[in-house]
Amino acid sequence: WIVMRRDNATDVWTATAGDVLQVAAWAVGTRLVADRLQRERDARFRLGVLNAITASGDHPEPALLEQIGVLGWHVGGWCTAIHVQVAGDVDQVRVLALTDDLSRALESVGIRSQLIERPDGWSLWTSSPSEPPTTSYRDVVSGLRRAVQRFTQAHSHAMLLDGAGRPYASLPGLQNSLAEAREASIIAMAGAQDSAVQHIDELGVKRILLGWYASESFAEFAGTLLGPLMAEFPQGELLATLEAFLDNESAPTVTANQLHIHRNTVINRMDRIRWLLSVDLDDPDERLAVQLACRVVRLRRFGALGAAPN
């Protein structure tokens, strides 16, 4: 908005002020559009260079090294990558609008790096001239959690899932760290009901689940299995209730508290779910398969693993 205020204004003054504000609005609007287009062009260029880094081999092309130099990115030494995913409905315009605030939140905890906007979040990395100690991941996770908390206090509608990779040397090592950071963010998204931070060294046996999450055949199975729930409630109420119910060891009261609904609503929804699905949720194997299917469908709806299965 553009606002002009004056006490005891006459009709003539008010009319003149309206004409002036129209001219000012046009000028400011033109400037804002130009700035936004420039930011979008810069973001596309950075994303293109990032994609080229992840696709390059052990011997990157001179043109790529030149682009990295133009951007001022540090890829020498030891690089630790971070993958930030915005959960839910998101687009690049929203990501661009939040970049500066996230950058300030990261800088407040000592993480200084240029953010690279993706359609669903950001990628970044820090670099150091020498190999960080093996326990450095604890400092990375602690800093990221404080930064996420600071960011979400200002943007309560935003849910961030952060993944961090190990430190690796030089540009080929950065590729490995970026891949690990994305894996960690997927695991964070799979198990989180709120913003979460996950380091690749903290995953342990959870990395085994990545095979299920990334499997196209299991994704197809998950879509077929849970299709009746999505057909009846496209907004995902039954799917969210089922996943929370299974995650909370089939406890309706705990599930109701988590979803902020009445306990009887959970019981009624679970009765409907049992009727719609041709599975026995009292059988441990079938319950585990359904729980994994819920995770895969949710991840694909968020866009973390590609398109959602039909």
PDB file of C-alpha atoms in Angstrom, residues 5-293:
ATOM      1  CA  ARG A   5      -2.129  11.369   5.550  1.00  0.00           C
ATOM      2  CA  ARG A   6      -3.063  14.953   6.333  1.00  0.00           C
ATOM      3  CA  ASP A   7      -5.288  16.336   9.063  1.00  0.00           C
ATOM      4  CA  ASN A   8      -8.182  18.649   8.137  1.00  0.00           C
ATOM      5  CA  ALA A   9      -7.691  18.056   4.407  1.00  0.00           C
ATOM      6  CA  THR A  10      -9.890  19.992   1.996  1.00  0.00           C
ATOM      7  CA  ASP A  11     -11.678  18.388  -0.947  1.00  0.00           C
ATOM      8  CA  VAL A  12      -9.235  20.032  -3.347  1.00  0.00           C
ATOM      9  CA  TRP A  13      -6.242  18.719  -1.410  1.00  0.00           C
ATOM     10  CA  THR A  14      -7.748  15.218  -1.231  1.00  0.00           C
ATOM     11  CA  ALA A  15      -8.368  15.122  -4.991  1.00  0.00           C
ATOM     12  CA  THR A  16      -4.827  16.298  -5.702  1.00  0.00           C
ATOM     13  CA  ALA A  17      -3.397  13.761  -3.257  1.00  0.00           C
ATOM     14  CA  GLY A  18      -5.289  10.976  -5.066  1.00  0.00           C
ATOM     15  CA  ASP A  19      -3.752  11.989  -8.409  1.00  0.00           C
ATOM     16  CA  VAL A  20      -0.268  12.103  -6.869  1.00  0.00           C
ATOM     17  CA  LEU A  21      -0.729   8.683  -5.254  1.00  0.00           C
ATOM     18  CA  GLN A  22      -1.794   7.151  -8.575  1.00  0.00           C
ATOM     19  CA  VAL A  23       1.430   8.360 -10.203  1.00  0.00           C
ATOM     20  CA  ALA A  24       3.469   7.170  -7.229  1.00  0.00           C
ATOM     21  CA  ALA A  25       1.737   3.775  -7.261  1.00  0.00           C
ATOM     22  CA  TRP A  26       2.599   3.300 -10.927  1.00  0.00           C
ATOM     23  CA  ALA A  27       6.256   4.190 -10.319  1.00  0.00           C
ATOM     24  CA  VAL A  28       6.594   1.997  -7.235  1.00  0.00           C
ATOM     25  CA  GLY A  29       4.733  -0.885  -8.886  1.00  0.00           C
ATOM     26  CA  THR A  30       7.018  -0.735 -11.920  1.00  0.00           C
ATOM     27  CA  ARG A  31      10.069  -0.804  -9.671  1.00  0.00           C
ATOM     28  CA  LEU A  32       8.729  -3.744  -7.654  1.00  0.00           C
ATOM     29  CA  VAL A  33       7.995  -5.748 -10.799  1.00  0.00           C
ATOM     30  CA  ALA A  34      11.473  -5.022 -12.170  1.00  0.00           C
ATOM     31  CA  ASP A  35      13.089  -6.054  -8.880  1.00  0.00           C
ATOM     32  CA  ARG A  36      11.050  -9.247  -8.740  1.00  0.00           C
ATOM     33  CA  LEU A  37      11.951 -10.192 -12.315  1.00  0.00           C
ATOM     34  CA  GLN A  38      15.624  -9.591 -11.555  1.00  0.00           C
ATOM     35  CA  ARG A  39      15.436 -11.744  -8.419  1.00  0.00           C
ATOM     36  CA  GLU A  40      13.746 -14.525 -10.393  1.00  0.00           C
ATOM     37  CA  ARG A  41      16.413 -14.364 -13.116  1.00  0.00           C
ATOM     38  CA  ASP A  42      19.194 -14.472 -10.529  1.00  0.00           C
ATOM     39  CA  ALA A  43      17.518 -17.391  -8.741  1.00  0.00           C
ATOM     40  CA  ARG A  44      17.153 -19.355 -11.985  1.00  0.00           C
ATOM     41  CA  PHE A  45      20.822 -18.783 -12.767  1.00  0.00           C
ATOM     42  CA  ARG A  46      21.909 -19.983  -9.317  1.00  0.00           C
ATOM     43  CA  LEU A  47      19.661 -23.043  -9.567  1.00  0.00           C
ATOM     44  CA  GLY A  48      21.080 -23.840 -13.001  1.00  0.00           C
ATOM     45  CA  VAL A  49      24.620 -23.739 -11.647  1.00  0.00           C
ATOM     46  CA  LEU A  50      23.596 -25.919  -8.682  1.00  0.00           C
ATOM     47  CA  ASN A  51      22.068 -28.477 -11.044  1.00  0.00           C
ATOM     48  CA  ALA A  52      25.247 -28.415 -13.102  1.00  0.00           C
ATOM     49  CA  ILE A  53      27.300 -29.074  -9.963  1.00  0.00           C
ATOM     50  CA  THR A  54      25.207 -32.093  -8.995  1.00  0.00           C
ATOM     51  CA  ALA A  55      25.406 -33.446 -12.560  1.00  0.00           C
ATOM     52  CA  SER A  56      29.134 -32.842 -13.090  1.00  0.00           C
ATOM     53  CA  GLY A  57      31.683 -35.606 -12.712  1.00  0.00           C
ATOM     54  CA  ASP A  58      35.083 -35.589 -11.073  1.00  0.00           C
ATOM     55  CA  HIS A  59      36.347 -33.176 -13.732  1.00  0.00           C
ATOM     56  CA  PRO A  60      33.901 -30.253 -14.071  1.00  0.00           C
ATOM     57  CA  GLU A  61      33.811 -28.197 -17.237  1.00  0.00           C
ATOM     58  CA  PRO A  62      35.751 -24.892 -17.247  1.00  0.00           C
ATOM     59  CA  ALA A  63      32.495 -23.031 -17.963  1.00  0.00           C
ATOM     60  CA  LEU A  64      30.996 -24.385 -14.730  1.00  0.00           C
ATOM     61  CA  LEU A  65      34.047 -23.327 -12.720  1.00  0.00           C
ATOM     62  CA  GLU A  66      33.774 -19.870 -14.273  1.00  0.00           C
ATOM     63  CA  GLN A  67      30.100 -19.591 -13.273  1.00  0.00           C
ATOM     64  CA  ILE A  68      30.947 -20.687  -9.726  1.00  0.00           C
ATOM     65  CA  GLY A  69      33.610 -17.992  -9.607  1.00  0.00           C
ATOM     66  CA  VAL A  70      31.195 -15.339 -10.879  1.00  0.00           C
ATOM     67  CA  LEU A  71      28.751 -16.234  -8.091  1.00  0.00           C
ATOM     68  CA  GLY A  72      31.512 -16.123  -5.498  1.00  0.00           C
ATOM     69  CA  TRP A  73      30.750 -19.628  -4.239  1.00  0.00           C
ATOM     70  CA  HIS A  74      33.425 -21.400  -2.197  1.00  0.00           C
ATOM     71  CA  VAL A  75      33.816 -25.001  -3.319  1.00  0.00           C
ATOM     72  CA  GLY A  76      37.391 -25.541  -2.187  1.00  0.00           C
ATOM     73  CA  GLY A  77      38.306 -27.000   1.162  1.00  0.00           C
ATOM     74  CA  TRP A  78      35.691 -29.037   3.021  1.00  0.00           C
ATOM     75  CA  CYS A  79      32.036 -28.421   2.165  1.00  0.00           C
ATOM     76  CA  THR A  80      29.025 -29.308   4.354  1.00  0.00           C
ATOM     77  CA  ALA A  81      25.716 -29.138   2.470  1.00  0.00           C
ATOM     78  CA  ILE A  82      22.269 -28.330   3.862  1.00  0.00           C
ATOM     79  CA  HIS A  83      18.956 -29.080   2.132  1.00  0.00           C
ATOM     80  CA  VAL A  84      15.945 -27.083   3.351  1.00  0.00           C
ATOM     81  CA  GLN A  85      12.522 -28.308   2.262  1.00  0.00           C
ATOM     82  CA  VAL A  86       9.320 -26.303   2.694  1.00  0.00           C
ATOM     83  CA  ALA A  87       6.495 -28.714   3.475  1.00  0.00           C
ATOM     84  CA  GLY A  88       3.023 -28.332   2.034  1.00  0.00           C
ATOM     85  CA  ASP A  89       1.931 -26.148  -0.866  1.00  0.00           C
ATOM     86  CA  VAL A  90       4.824 -23.980  -1.986  1.00  0.00           C
ATOM     87  CA  ASP A  91       5.996 -22.199  -5.108  1.00  0.00           C
ATOM     88  CA  GLN A  92       9.145 -20.383  -6.154  1.00  0.00           C
ATOM     89  CA  VAL A  93       7.616 -16.944  -5.579  1.00  0.00           C
ATOM     90  CA  ARG A  94       7.005 -17.791  -1.921  1.00  0.00           C
ATOM     91  CA  VAL A  95      10.500 -19.236  -1.594  1.00  0.00           C
ATOM     92  CA  LEU A  96      11.991 -16.040  -3.026  1.00  0.00           C
ATOM     93  CA  ALA A  97       9.965 -13.933  -0.600  1.00  0.00           C
ATOM     94  CA  LEU A  98      11.275 -15.904   2.394  1.00  0.00           C
ATOM     95  CA  THR A  99      14.937 -16.107   1.334  1.00  0.00           C
ATOM     96  CA  ASP A 100      16.155 -12.991   3.150  1.00  0.00           C
ATOM     97  CA  ASP A 101      14.433 -13.926   6.420  1.00  0.00           C
ATOM     98  CA  LEU A 102      15.869 -17.452   6.347  1.00  0.00           C
ATOM     99  CA  SER A 103      19.317 -16.089   5.528  1.00  0.00           C
ATOM    100  CA  ARG A 104      19.163 -13.778   8.561  1.00  0.00           C
ATOM    101  CA  ALA A 105      17.989 -16.647  10.790  1.00  0.00           C
ATOM    102  CA  LEU A 106      20.938 -18.776   9.657  1.00  0.00           C
ATOM    103  CA  GLU A 107      23.416 -15.927  10.082  1.00  0.00           C
ATOM    104  CA  SER A 108      22.166 -15.377  13.629  1.00  0.00           C
ATOM    105  CA  VAL A 109      23.520 -18.836  14.556  1.00  0.00           C
ATOM    106  CA  GLY A 110      26.761 -18.472  12.622  1.00  0.00           C
ATOM    107  CA  ILE A 111      25.759 -20.233   9.387  1.00  0.00           C
ATOM    108  CA  ARG A 112      26.814 -17.844   6.623  1.00  0.00           C
ATOM    109  CA  SER A 113      26.222 -19.005   3.085  1.00  0.00           C
ATOM    110  CA  GLN A 114      24.418 -17.876  -0.028  1.00  0.00           C
ATOM    111  CA  LEU A 115      21.023 -19.564  -0.314  1.00  0.00           C
ATOM    112  CA  ILE A 116      20.143 -21.183  -3.625  1.00  0.00           C
ATOM    113  CA  GLU A 117      16.396 -21.108  -4.205  1.00  0.00           C
ATOM    114  CA  ARG A 118      14.678 -24.232  -5.480  1.00  0.00           C
ATOM    115  CA  PRO A 119      10.951 -24.505  -6.298  1.00  0.00           C
ATOM    116  CA  ASP A 120      10.422 -26.297  -2.958  1.00  0.00           C
ATOM    117  CA  GLY A 121      13.050 -24.737  -0.713  1.00  0.00           C
ATOM    118  CA  TRP A 122      16.755 -23.902  -0.579  1.00  0.00           C
ATOM    119  CA  SER A 123      20.182 -25.495  -0.828  1.00  0.00           C
ATOM    120  CA  LEU A 124      23.346 -24.123   0.737  1.00  0.00           C
ATOM    121  CA  TRP A 125      26.689 -25.208   2.059  1.00  0.00           C
ATOM    122  CA  THR A 126      29.420 -24.004   4.354  1.00  0.00           C
ATOM    123  CA  SER A 127      33.123 -24.484   3.698  1.00  0.00           C
ATOM    124  CA  SER A 128      36.235 -24.653   5.850  1.00  0.00           C
ATOM    125  CA  PRO A 129      39.909 -24.915   4.857  1.00  0.00           C
ATOM    126  CA  SER A 130      40.524 -27.991   7.012  1.00  0.00           C
ATOM    127  CA  GLU A 131      38.512 -31.133   7.721  1.00  0.00           C
ATOM    128  CA  PRO A 132      35.992 -30.536  10.536  1.00  0.00           C
ATOM    129  CA  PRO A 133      36.122 -32.948  13.506  1.00  0.00           C
ATOM    130  CA  THR A 134      33.846 -35.975  13.383  1.00  0.00           C
ATOM    131  CA  THR A 135      31.658 -34.459  16.121  1.00  0.00           C
ATOM    132  CA  SER A 136      31.051 -31.256  14.133  1.00  0.00           C
ATOM    133  CA  TYR A 137      27.648 -32.519  12.993  1.00  0.00           C
ATOM    134  CA  ARG A 138      26.313 -31.847  16.496  1.00  0.00           C
ATOM    135  CA  ASP A 139      27.112 -28.152  16.135  1.00  0.00           C
ATOM    136  CA  VAL A 140      25.542 -28.121  12.665  1.00  0.00           C
ATOM    137  CA  VAL A 141      22.316 -29.716  13.925  1.00  0.00           C
ATOM    138  CA  SER A 142      22.167 -27.478  16.995  1.00  0.00           C
ATOM    139  CA  GLY A 143      22.650 -24.336  14.877  1.00  0.00           C
ATOM    140  CA  LEU A 144      20.064 -25.410  12.322  1.00  0.00           C
ATOM    141  CA  ARG A 145      17.484 -26.124  15.013  1.00  0.00           C
ATOM    142  CA  ARG A 146      17.969 -22.673  16.527  1.00  0.00           C
ATOM    143  CA  ALA A 147      17.744 -21.056  13.094  1.00  0.00           C
ATOM    144  CA  VAL A 148      14.550 -22.964  12.243  1.00  0.00           C
ATOM    145  CA  GLN A 149      13.011 -21.981  15.576  1.00  0.00           C
ATOM    146  CA  ARG A 150      13.870 -18.326  14.964  1.00  0.00           C
ATOM    147  CA  PHE A 151      12.467 -18.477  11.437  1.00  0.00           C
ATOM    148  CA  THR A 152       9.218 -20.217  12.381  1.00  0.00           C
ATOM    149  CA  GLN A 153       8.590 -17.728  15.188  1.00  0.00           C
ATOM    150  CA  ALA A 154       8.329 -15.062  12.495  1.00  0.00           C
ATOM    151  CA  HIS A 155       6.583 -17.341   9.973  1.00  0.00           C
ATOM    152  CA  SER A 156       4.366 -19.701  11.929  1.00  0.00           C
ATOM    153  CA  HIS A 157       2.712 -20.885   8.696  1.00  0.00           C
ATOM    154  CA  ALA A 158       6.023 -22.245   7.352  1.00  0.00           C
ATOM    155  CA  MET A 159       7.151 -25.793   8.116  1.00  0.00           C
ATOM    156  CA  LEU A 160      10.823 -26.432   7.337  1.00  0.00           C
ATOM    157  CA  LEU A 161      12.456 -29.856   7.051  1.00  0.00           C
ATOM    158  CA  ASP A 162      16.249 -29.540   7.128  1.00  0.00           C
ATOM    159  CA  GLY A 163      18.773 -32.164   6.155  1.00  0.00           C
ATOM    160  CA  ALA A 164      22.551 -31.897   6.532  1.00  0.00           C
ATOM    161  CA  GLY A 165      25.277 -33.958   4.895  1.00  0.00           C
ATOM    162  CA  ARG A 166      28.802 -34.803   5.981  1.00  0.00           C
ATOM    163  CA  PRO A 167      31.769 -32.545   5.129  1.00  0.00           C
ATOM    164  CA  TYR A 168      33.646 -33.590   1.992  1.00  0.00           C
ATOM    165  CA  ALA A 169      36.622 -32.121   0.183  1.00  0.00           C
ATOM    166  CA  SER A 170      36.402 -30.067  -3.043  1.00  0.00           C
ATOM    167  CA  LEU A 171      33.694 -29.965  -5.719  1.00  0.00           C
ATOM    168  CA  PRO A 172      33.177 -33.756  -6.120  1.00  0.00           C
ATOM    169  CA  GLY A 173      32.829 -33.973  -2.352  1.00  0.00           C
ATOM    170  CA  LEU A 174      30.213 -31.219  -2.401  1.00  0.00           C
ATOM    171  CA  GLN A 175      28.123 -33.410  -4.717  1.00  0.00           C
ATOM    172  CA  ASN A 176      28.192 -36.193  -2.119  1.00  0.00           C
ATOM    173  CA  SER A 177      27.263 -33.821   0.690  1.00  0.00           C
ATOM    174  CA  LEU A 178      24.361 -32.370  -1.312  1.00  0.00           C
ATOM    175  CA  ALA A 179      23.020 -35.883  -1.995  1.00  0.00           C
ATOM    176  CA  GLU A 180      23.285 -36.817   1.698  1.00  0.00           C
ATOM    177  CA  ALA A 181      21.589 -33.582   2.767  1.00  0.00           C
ATOM    178  CA  ARG A 182      18.625 -34.356   0.514  1.00  0.00           C
ATOM    179  CA  GLU A 183      18.386 -37.911   1.909  1.00  0.00           C
ATOM    180  CA  ALA A 184      18.383 -36.534   5.446  1.00  0.00           C
ATOM    181  CA  SER A 185      15.632 -34.020   4.625  1.00  0.00           C
ATOM    182  CA  ILE A 186      13.459 -36.800   3.175  1.00  0.00           C
ATOM    183  CA  ILE A 187      13.789 -38.792   6.398  1.00  0.00           C
ATOM    184  CA  ALA A 188      13.040 -35.636   8.397  1.00  0.00           C
ATOM    185  CA  MET A 189       9.903 -35.068   6.325  1.00  0.00           C
ATOM    186  CA  ALA A 190       8.797 -38.687   6.595  1.00  0.00           C
ATOM    187  CA  GLY A 191       8.720 -38.649  10.387  1.00  0.00           C
ATOM    188  CA  ALA A 192       7.930 -35.031  11.181  1.00  0.00           C
ATOM    189  CA  GLN A 193       4.626 -33.507  12.184  1.00  0.00           C
ATOM    190  CA  ASP A 194       6.379 -30.163  12.665  1.00  0.00           C
ATOM    191  CA  SER A 195       9.593 -28.512  11.514  1.00  0.00           C
ATOM    192  CA  ALA A 196      12.535 -30.876  11.950  1.00  0.00           C
ATOM    193  CA  VAL A 197      16.299 -31.112  11.421  1.00  0.00           C
ATOM    194  CA  GLN A 198      18.071 -34.343  10.507  1.00  0.00           C
ATOM    195  CA  HIS A 199      21.787 -35.018   9.940  1.00  0.00           C
ATOM    196  CA  ILE A 200      22.915 -37.931   7.785  1.00  0.00           C
ATOM    197  CA  ASP A 201      25.068 -39.252  10.658  1.00  0.00           C
ATOM    198  CA  GLU A 202      22.017 -39.444  12.922  1.00  0.00           C
ATOM    199  CA  LEU A 203      19.932 -41.568  10.565  1.00  0.00           C
ATOM    200  CA  GLY A 204      21.322 -44.996  11.396  1.00  0.00           C
ATOM    201  CA  VAL A 205      18.875 -47.717  10.367  1.00  0.00           C
ATOM    202  CA  LYS A 206      16.422 -45.071   9.139  1.00  0.00           C
ATOM    203  CA  ARG A 207      18.445 -44.939   5.900  1.00  0.00           C
ATOM    204  CA  ILE A 208      17.076 -48.380   5.098  1.00  0.00           C
ATOM    205  CA  LEU A 209      13.663 -46.742   4.713  1.00  0.00           C
ATOM    206  CA  LEU A 210      14.937 -44.607   1.832  1.00  0.00           C
ATOM    207  CA  GLY A 211      14.772 -47.688  -0.371  1.00  0.00           C
ATOM    208  CA  TRP A 212      11.049 -47.977   0.345  1.00  0.00           C
ATOM    209  CA  TYR A 213      10.391 -44.264  -0.006  1.00  0.00           C
ATOM    210  CA  ALA A 214      12.179 -44.022  -3.369  1.00  0.00           C
ATOM    211  CA  SER A 215      10.800 -47.264  -4.840  1.00  0.00           C
ATOM    212  CA  GLU A 216       8.447 -46.638  -7.759  1.00  0.00           C
ATOM    213  CA  SER A 217       6.853 -50.064  -7.359  1.00  0.00           C
ATOM    214  CA  PHE A 218       6.116 -49.422  -3.678  1.00  0.00           C
ATOM    215  CA  ALA A 219       4.798 -45.955  -4.536  1.00  0.00           C
ATOM    216  CA  GLU A 220       2.392 -47.534  -7.008  1.00  0.00           C
ATOM    217  CA  PHE A 221       1.310 -50.039  -4.360  1.00  0.00           C
ATOM    218  CA  ALA A 222       0.869 -47.251  -1.797  1.00  0.00           C
ATOM    219  CA  GLY A 223      -1.279 -45.218  -4.190  1.00  0.00           C
ATOM    220  CA  THR A 224      -3.489 -48.208  -4.955  1.00  0.00           C
ATOM    221  CA  LEU A 225      -3.779 -49.236  -1.298  1.00  0.00           C
ATOM    222  CA  LEU A 226      -4.672 -45.776   0.006  1.00  0.00           C
ATOM    223  CA  GLY A 227      -6.582 -44.635  -3.068  1.00  0.00           C
ATOM    224  CA  PRO A 228     -10.012 -45.201  -1.474  1.00  0.00           C
ATOM    225  CA  LEU A 229      -9.127 -42.790   1.348  1.00  0.00           C
ATOM    226  CA  MET A 230      -8.044 -40.069  -1.067  1.00  0.00           C
ATOM    227  CA  ALA A 231     -11.097 -40.640  -3.246  1.00  0.00           C
ATOM    228  CA  GLU A 232     -13.468 -40.144  -0.315  1.00  0.00           C
ATOM    229  CA  PHE A 233     -11.547 -37.224   1.280  1.00  0.00           C
ATOM    230  CA  PRO A 234      -9.264 -35.579  -1.333  1.00  0.00           C
ATOM    231  CA  GLN A 235      -7.990 -33.045   1.211  1.00  0.00           C
ATOM    232  CA  GLY A 236      -6.320 -35.891   3.090  1.00  0.00           C
ATOM    233  CA  GLU A 237      -8.200 -35.920   6.415  1.00  0.00           C
ATOM    234  CA  LEU A 238      -8.486 -39.710   6.527  1.00  0.00           C
ATOM    235  CA  LEU A 239      -4.889 -40.204   5.397  1.00  0.00           C
ATOM    236  CA  ALA A 240      -3.565 -37.833   8.081  1.00  0.00           C
ATOM    237  CA  THR A 241      -5.699 -39.524  10.736  1.00  0.00           C
ATOM    238  CA  LEU A 242      -4.536 -42.996   9.718  1.00  0.00           C
ATOM    239  CA  GLU A 243      -0.852 -42.028   9.727  1.00  0.00           C
ATOM    240  CA  ALA A 244      -1.075 -40.275  13.088  1.00  0.00           C
ATOM    241  CA  PHE A 245      -3.056 -43.211  14.555  1.00  0.00           C
ATOM    242  CA  LEU A 246      -0.390 -45.718  13.473  1.00  0.00           C
ATOM    243  CA  ASP A 247       2.489 -43.478  14.549  1.00  0.00           C
ATOM    244  CA  ASN A 248       0.898 -43.163  18.005  1.00  0.00           C
ATOM    245  CA  GLU A 249       0.575 -46.930  18.474  1.00  0.00           C
ATOM    246  CA  SER A 250      -3.160 -46.960  17.749  1.00  0.00           C
ATOM    247  CA  ALA A 251      -3.983 -44.632  20.656  1.00  0.00           C
ATOM    248  CA  PRO A 252      -7.079 -42.556  19.747  1.00  0.00           C
ATOM    249  CA  THR A 253      -6.652 -40.024  22.576  1.00  0.00           C
ATOM    250  CA  VAL A 254      -3.024 -39.239  21.699  1.00  0.00           C
ATOM    251  CA  THR A 255      -3.961 -39.055  18.018  1.00  0.00           C
ATOM    252  CA  ALA A 256      -6.824 -36.665  18.766  1.00  0.00           C
ATOM    253  CA  ASN A 257      -4.525 -34.377  20.766  1.00  0.00           C
ATOM    254  CA  GLN A 258      -1.970 -34.343  17.980  1.00  0.00           C
ATOM    255  CA  LEU A 259      -4.547 -33.532  15.296  1.00  0.00           C
ATOM    256  CA  HIS A 260      -6.502 -31.132  17.532  1.00  0.00           C
ATOM    257  CA  ILE A 261      -9.768 -32.988  17.009  1.00  0.00           C
ATOM    258  CA  HIS A 262     -12.155 -34.863  19.316  1.00  0.00           C
ATOM    259  CA  ARG A 263     -11.349 -38.429  20.334  1.00  0.00           C
ATOM    260  CA  ASN A 264     -14.689 -39.627  18.979  1.00  0.00           C
ATOM    261  CA  THR A 265     -13.803 -38.093  15.604  1.00  0.00           C
ATOM    262  CA  VAL A 266     -10.660 -40.246  15.504  1.00  0.00           C
ATOM    263  CA  ILE A 267     -12.644 -43.380  16.384  1.00  0.00           C
ATOM    264  CA  ASN A 268     -15.291 -42.643  13.743  1.00  0.00           C
ATOM    265  CA  ARG A 269     -12.653 -41.940  11.098  1.00  0.00           C
ATOM    266  CA  MET A 270     -10.762 -45.140  11.925  1.00  0.00           C
ATOM    267  CA  ASP A 271     -13.987 -47.138  11.617  1.00  0.00           C
ATOM    268  CA  ARG A 272     -14.464 -45.602   8.177  1.00  0.00           C
ATOM    269  CA  ILE A 273     -10.817 -46.292   7.243  1.00  0.00           C
ATOM    270  CA  ARG A 274     -11.060 -49.948   8.269  1.00  0.00           C
ATOM    271  CA  TRP A 275     -14.168 -50.279   6.123  1.00  0.00           C
ATOM    272  CA  LEU A 276     -12.557 -48.628   3.090  1.00  0.00           C
ATOM    273  CA  LEU A 277      -9.219 -50.481   3.222  1.00  0.00           C
ATOM    274  CA  SER A 278      -8.924 -54.183   2.562  1.00  0.00           C
ATOM    275  CA  VAL A 279      -6.263 -54.681   5.264  1.00  0.00           C
ATOM    276  CA  ASP A 280      -6.159 -55.922   8.834  1.00  0.00           C
ATOM    277  CA  LEU A 281      -4.616 -53.152  10.972  1.00  0.00           C
ATOM    278  CA  ASP A 282      -4.352 -55.592  13.881  1.00  0.00           C
ATOM    279  CA  ASP A 283      -1.835 -57.658  11.897  1.00  0.00           C
ATOM    280  CA  PRO A 284       1.727 -56.329  12.559  1.00  0.00           C
ATOM    281  CA  ASP A 285       2.970 -56.922   8.986  1.00  0.00           C
ATOM    282  CA  GLU A 286      -0.050 -55.321   7.344  1.00  0.00           C
ATOM    283  CA  ARG A 287       0.029 -52.431   9.802  1.00  0.00           C
ATOM    284  CA  LEU A 288       3.715 -51.781   8.970  1.00  0.00           C
ATOM    285  CA  ALA A 289       2.988 -51.856   5.221  1.00  0.00           C
ATOM    286  CA  VAL A 290       0.137 -49.372   5.646  1.00  0.00           C
ATOM    287  CA  GLN A 291       2.317 -47.106   7.801  1.00  0.00           C
ATOM    288  CA  LEU A 292       5.074 -47.038   5.161  1.00  0.00           C
ATOM    289  CA  ALA A 293       2.479 -46.447   2.449  1.00  0.00           C
TER     290      ALA A 293
END
